[in-house]
Coordinates of C-alpha atoms in Angstrom, one line a residue:
M27 CA -11.1 -4.1 -12.9
V28 CA -7.7 -3.3 -14.4
P29 CA -5.9 -6.7 -14.9
F30 CA -2.9 -6.7 -12.6
Q31 CA -0.3 -9.5 -12.7
T32 CA 0.0 -11.7 -9.6
P33 CA 2.9 -10.2 -7.6
S34 CA 5.9 -12.4 -6.6
S35 CA 6.8 -13.3 -3.0
D36 CA 10.5 -13.2 -4.1
P37 CA 12.8 -10.2 -3.8
P38 CA 12.3 -7.9 -6.8
K39 CA 14.3 -8.3 -10.0
H40 CA 16.2 -5.4 -11.4
E41 CA 13.6 -4.7 -14.0
M42 CA 10.8 -2.1 -14.6
Q43 CA 7.3 -2.6 -13.2
Y44 CA 4.8 -0.7 -15.3
F45 CA 1.3 0.2 -14.3
P46 CA -0.4 2.3 -17.0
D47 CA -3.0 5.0 -16.3
M48 CA -3.0 4.5 -12.5
T49 CA -4.5 7.9 -11.9
T50 CA -7.1 7.9 -14.7
A51 CA -8.1 4.3 -15.5
L52 CA -8.7 2.6 -12.2
P53 CA -12.4 1.6 -12.0
S54 CA -14.8 3.5 -9.9
E55 CA -16.0 0.1 -8.6
S56 CA -13.8 -2.7 -7.2
G57 CA -14.6 -5.7 -5.1
E58 CA -11.3 -5.7 -3.2
F59 CA -10.5 -3.7 -0.1
R60 CA -6.7 -4.3 -0.6
R61 CA -4.5 -5.7 -3.3
V62 CA -0.7 -5.6 -3.1
L63 CA 0.7 -4.8 -6.6
W64 CA 4.4 -4.8 -6.0
T65 CA 6.9 -5.2 -3.2
G66 CA 10.5 -3.9 -3.3
L67 CA 13.5 -3.9 -1.0
Y68 CA 12.5 -0.5 0.4
S69 CA 8.8 0.1 -0.6
Q70 CA 5.5 -1.5 -1.5
L71 CA 2.6 -0.5 -3.9
V72 CA -0.9 -1.3 -2.8
L73 CA -4.3 -0.6 -4.3
M74 CA -7.2 0.0 -1.9
T75 CA -10.9 0.5 -2.3
I76 CA -12.9 1.9 0.6
P77 CA -16.6 1.1 0.2
V78 CA -19.4 3.7 0.5
G79 CA -19.7 4.5 4.2
G80 CA -16.5 2.6 5.0
D81 CA -13.1 3.5 6.3
I82 CA -9.6 1.9 6.6
G83 CA -9.7 1.8 10.4
E84 CA -7.7 4.1 12.7
E85 CA -4.1 2.9 12.8
I86 CA -0.5 3.9 13.3
H87 CA 2.3 2.4 11.2
T88 CA 6.0 2.1 11.9
R89 CA 6.6 3.1 8.2
D90 CA 5.9 6.1 6.0
Q91 CA 2.8 5.9 3.8
I92 CA 1.9 8.0 0.7
L93 CA -1.7 7.8 -0.6
T94 CA -2.9 9.0 -4.0
F95 CA -6.7 9.1 -4.5
T96 CA -8.0 8.2 -7.9
S97 CA -11.8 8.1 -7.4
G98 CA -14.4 9.3 -4.9
V99 CA -14.4 11.7 -2.0
G100 CA -13.7 11.3 1.7
L101 CA -12.1 12.6 4.8
A102 CA -8.4 12.2 5.9
Q103 CA -7.7 12.3 9.6
V104 CA -4.0 12.5 10.1
G105 CA -2.1 13.5 13.3
G106 CA -5.1 15.2 14.8
K107 CA -6.0 17.2 11.7
E108 CA -8.8 16.7 9.2
Q109 CA -8.7 17.3 5.4
K110 CA -11.4 16.7 2.8
I111 CA -10.0 14.5 0.0
K112 CA -11.0 13.7 -3.6
A113 CA -9.7 12.1 -6.7
G114 CA -6.3 13.6 -7.7
D115 CA -5.3 14.4 -4.1
M116 CA -2.2 12.9 -2.3
V117 CA -1.7 12.6 1.5
I118 CA 1.5 11.7 3.2
V119 CA 1.4 9.9 6.6
P120 CA 4.8 9.9 8.4
A121 CA 5.7 6.8 10.3
G122 CA 4.3 6.9 13.9
T123 CA 1.3 9.1 13.0
K124 CA -2.2 8.1 13.9
H125 CA -4.4 8.2 10.8
Q126 CA -7.8 7.2 9.4
F127 CA -9.4 7.6 6.0
L128 CA -13.2 7.7 5.6
N129 CA -15.3 7.4 2.4
Q130 CA -17.9 10.2 2.5
G131 CA -19.2 9.9 -1.0
P132 CA -21.8 8.0 -3.0
T133 CA -19.1 5.8 -4.8
P134 CA -16.1 3.8 -3.5
L135 CA -13.0 5.8 -2.5
I136 CA -10.2 4.3 -4.5
L137 CA -6.5 4.9 -4.0
Y138 CA -3.1 3.5 -4.4
T139 CA -0.6 3.8 -1.5
V140 CA 3.1 3.4 -1.2
Y141 CA 4.5 2.0 2.1
S142 CA 8.1 2.4 2.9
P143 CA 9.2 -0.2 3.9
A144 CA 6.6 -2.8 3.0
E145 CA 3.6 -3.3 5.3
H146 CA 1.9 -6.4 3.8
K147 CA 2.6 -9.9 2.4
P148 CA 3.6 -9.4 -1.3
T149 CA 0.7 -11.5 -2.5
S150 CA -2.0 -10.2 -0.2
V151 CA -5.5 -9.7 -1.7
H152 CA -8.2 -8.9 0.8
K153 CA -11.8 -8.7 -0.3
T154 CA -12.9 -6.9 2.8
K155 CA -11.4 -4.8 5.6
E156 CA -12.4 -7.5 8.1
E157 CA -10.5 -10.2 6.1
G158 CA -7.4 -8.0 6.1
E159 CA -7.6 -7.3 9.8
K160 CA -8.0 -11.0 10.5
E161 CA -5.0 -12.0 8.5
E162 CA -2.9 -9.3 10.2
E163 CA -4.1 -10.5 13.7
E164 CA -3.3 -14.1 12.8
G165 CA 0.2 -13.1 11.5
I166 CA -0.6 -14.2 7.9
D167 CA -0.3 -10.8 6.3
V168 CA 3.2 -9.7 7.2
P169 CA 5.9 -8.2 5.0
P170 CA 8.7 -10.5 4.0
E171 CA 12.0 -10.3 6.0
W172 CA 13.9 -9.4 2.8
S173 CA 11.8 -6.2 2.5
Q174 CA 12.7 -5.0 6.0
R175 CA 16.5 -5.1 5.7
S176 CA 18.7 -2.0 5.9
R177 CA 20.6 -0.5 3.0
K178 CA 23.9 -1.8 4.6
Q179 CA 22.5 -5.3 4.7
N180 CA 21.3 -5.2 1.1
I181 CA 24.7 -4.0 -0.1
E182 CA 26.6 -6.6 2.0
E183 CA 24.3 -9.4 0.7
G184 CA 24.6 -8.2 -2.9
W185 CA 21.0 -7.2 -3.5
V186 CA 22.1 -3.6 -4.4
K187 CA 25.4 -2.2 -5.4
A188 CA 27.1 0.4 -3.3
E189 CA 27.1 3.9 -4.9
E190 CA 30.4 4.7 -6.5

């Protein structure tokens, strides 16, 4: 597995976060269903591995989601439409849209996704889909309040500077 630094639970610093070779060097095998890599004021980067024969579970988010597939093949079901997907493909799921992603290949389906705003606790690592669902149901895997604020709030509180 590519060694990722443990993400912080604090609001992001004003510094670069670098993830080399994300589309070419992620392993074709991973033991984790979900790993949050970074959480910002307005977005979140998450690595996911859908096991052979598995899926992410049908869901609807209140936030936008962009998924980039790096390994494997599968089926995207978004807003009532289906699309075969493979490594190198990207799918955008607008907020409020029912979606499901299924692994239909002989190897894990690996992707990274960007949520905007954040969807998960900044330090979440879930070995299985069931573990992730349990933490969500129990209110453990929730995004931090600071990642859900408006642009206006962030400017007023000094997290970002108003455009000049």
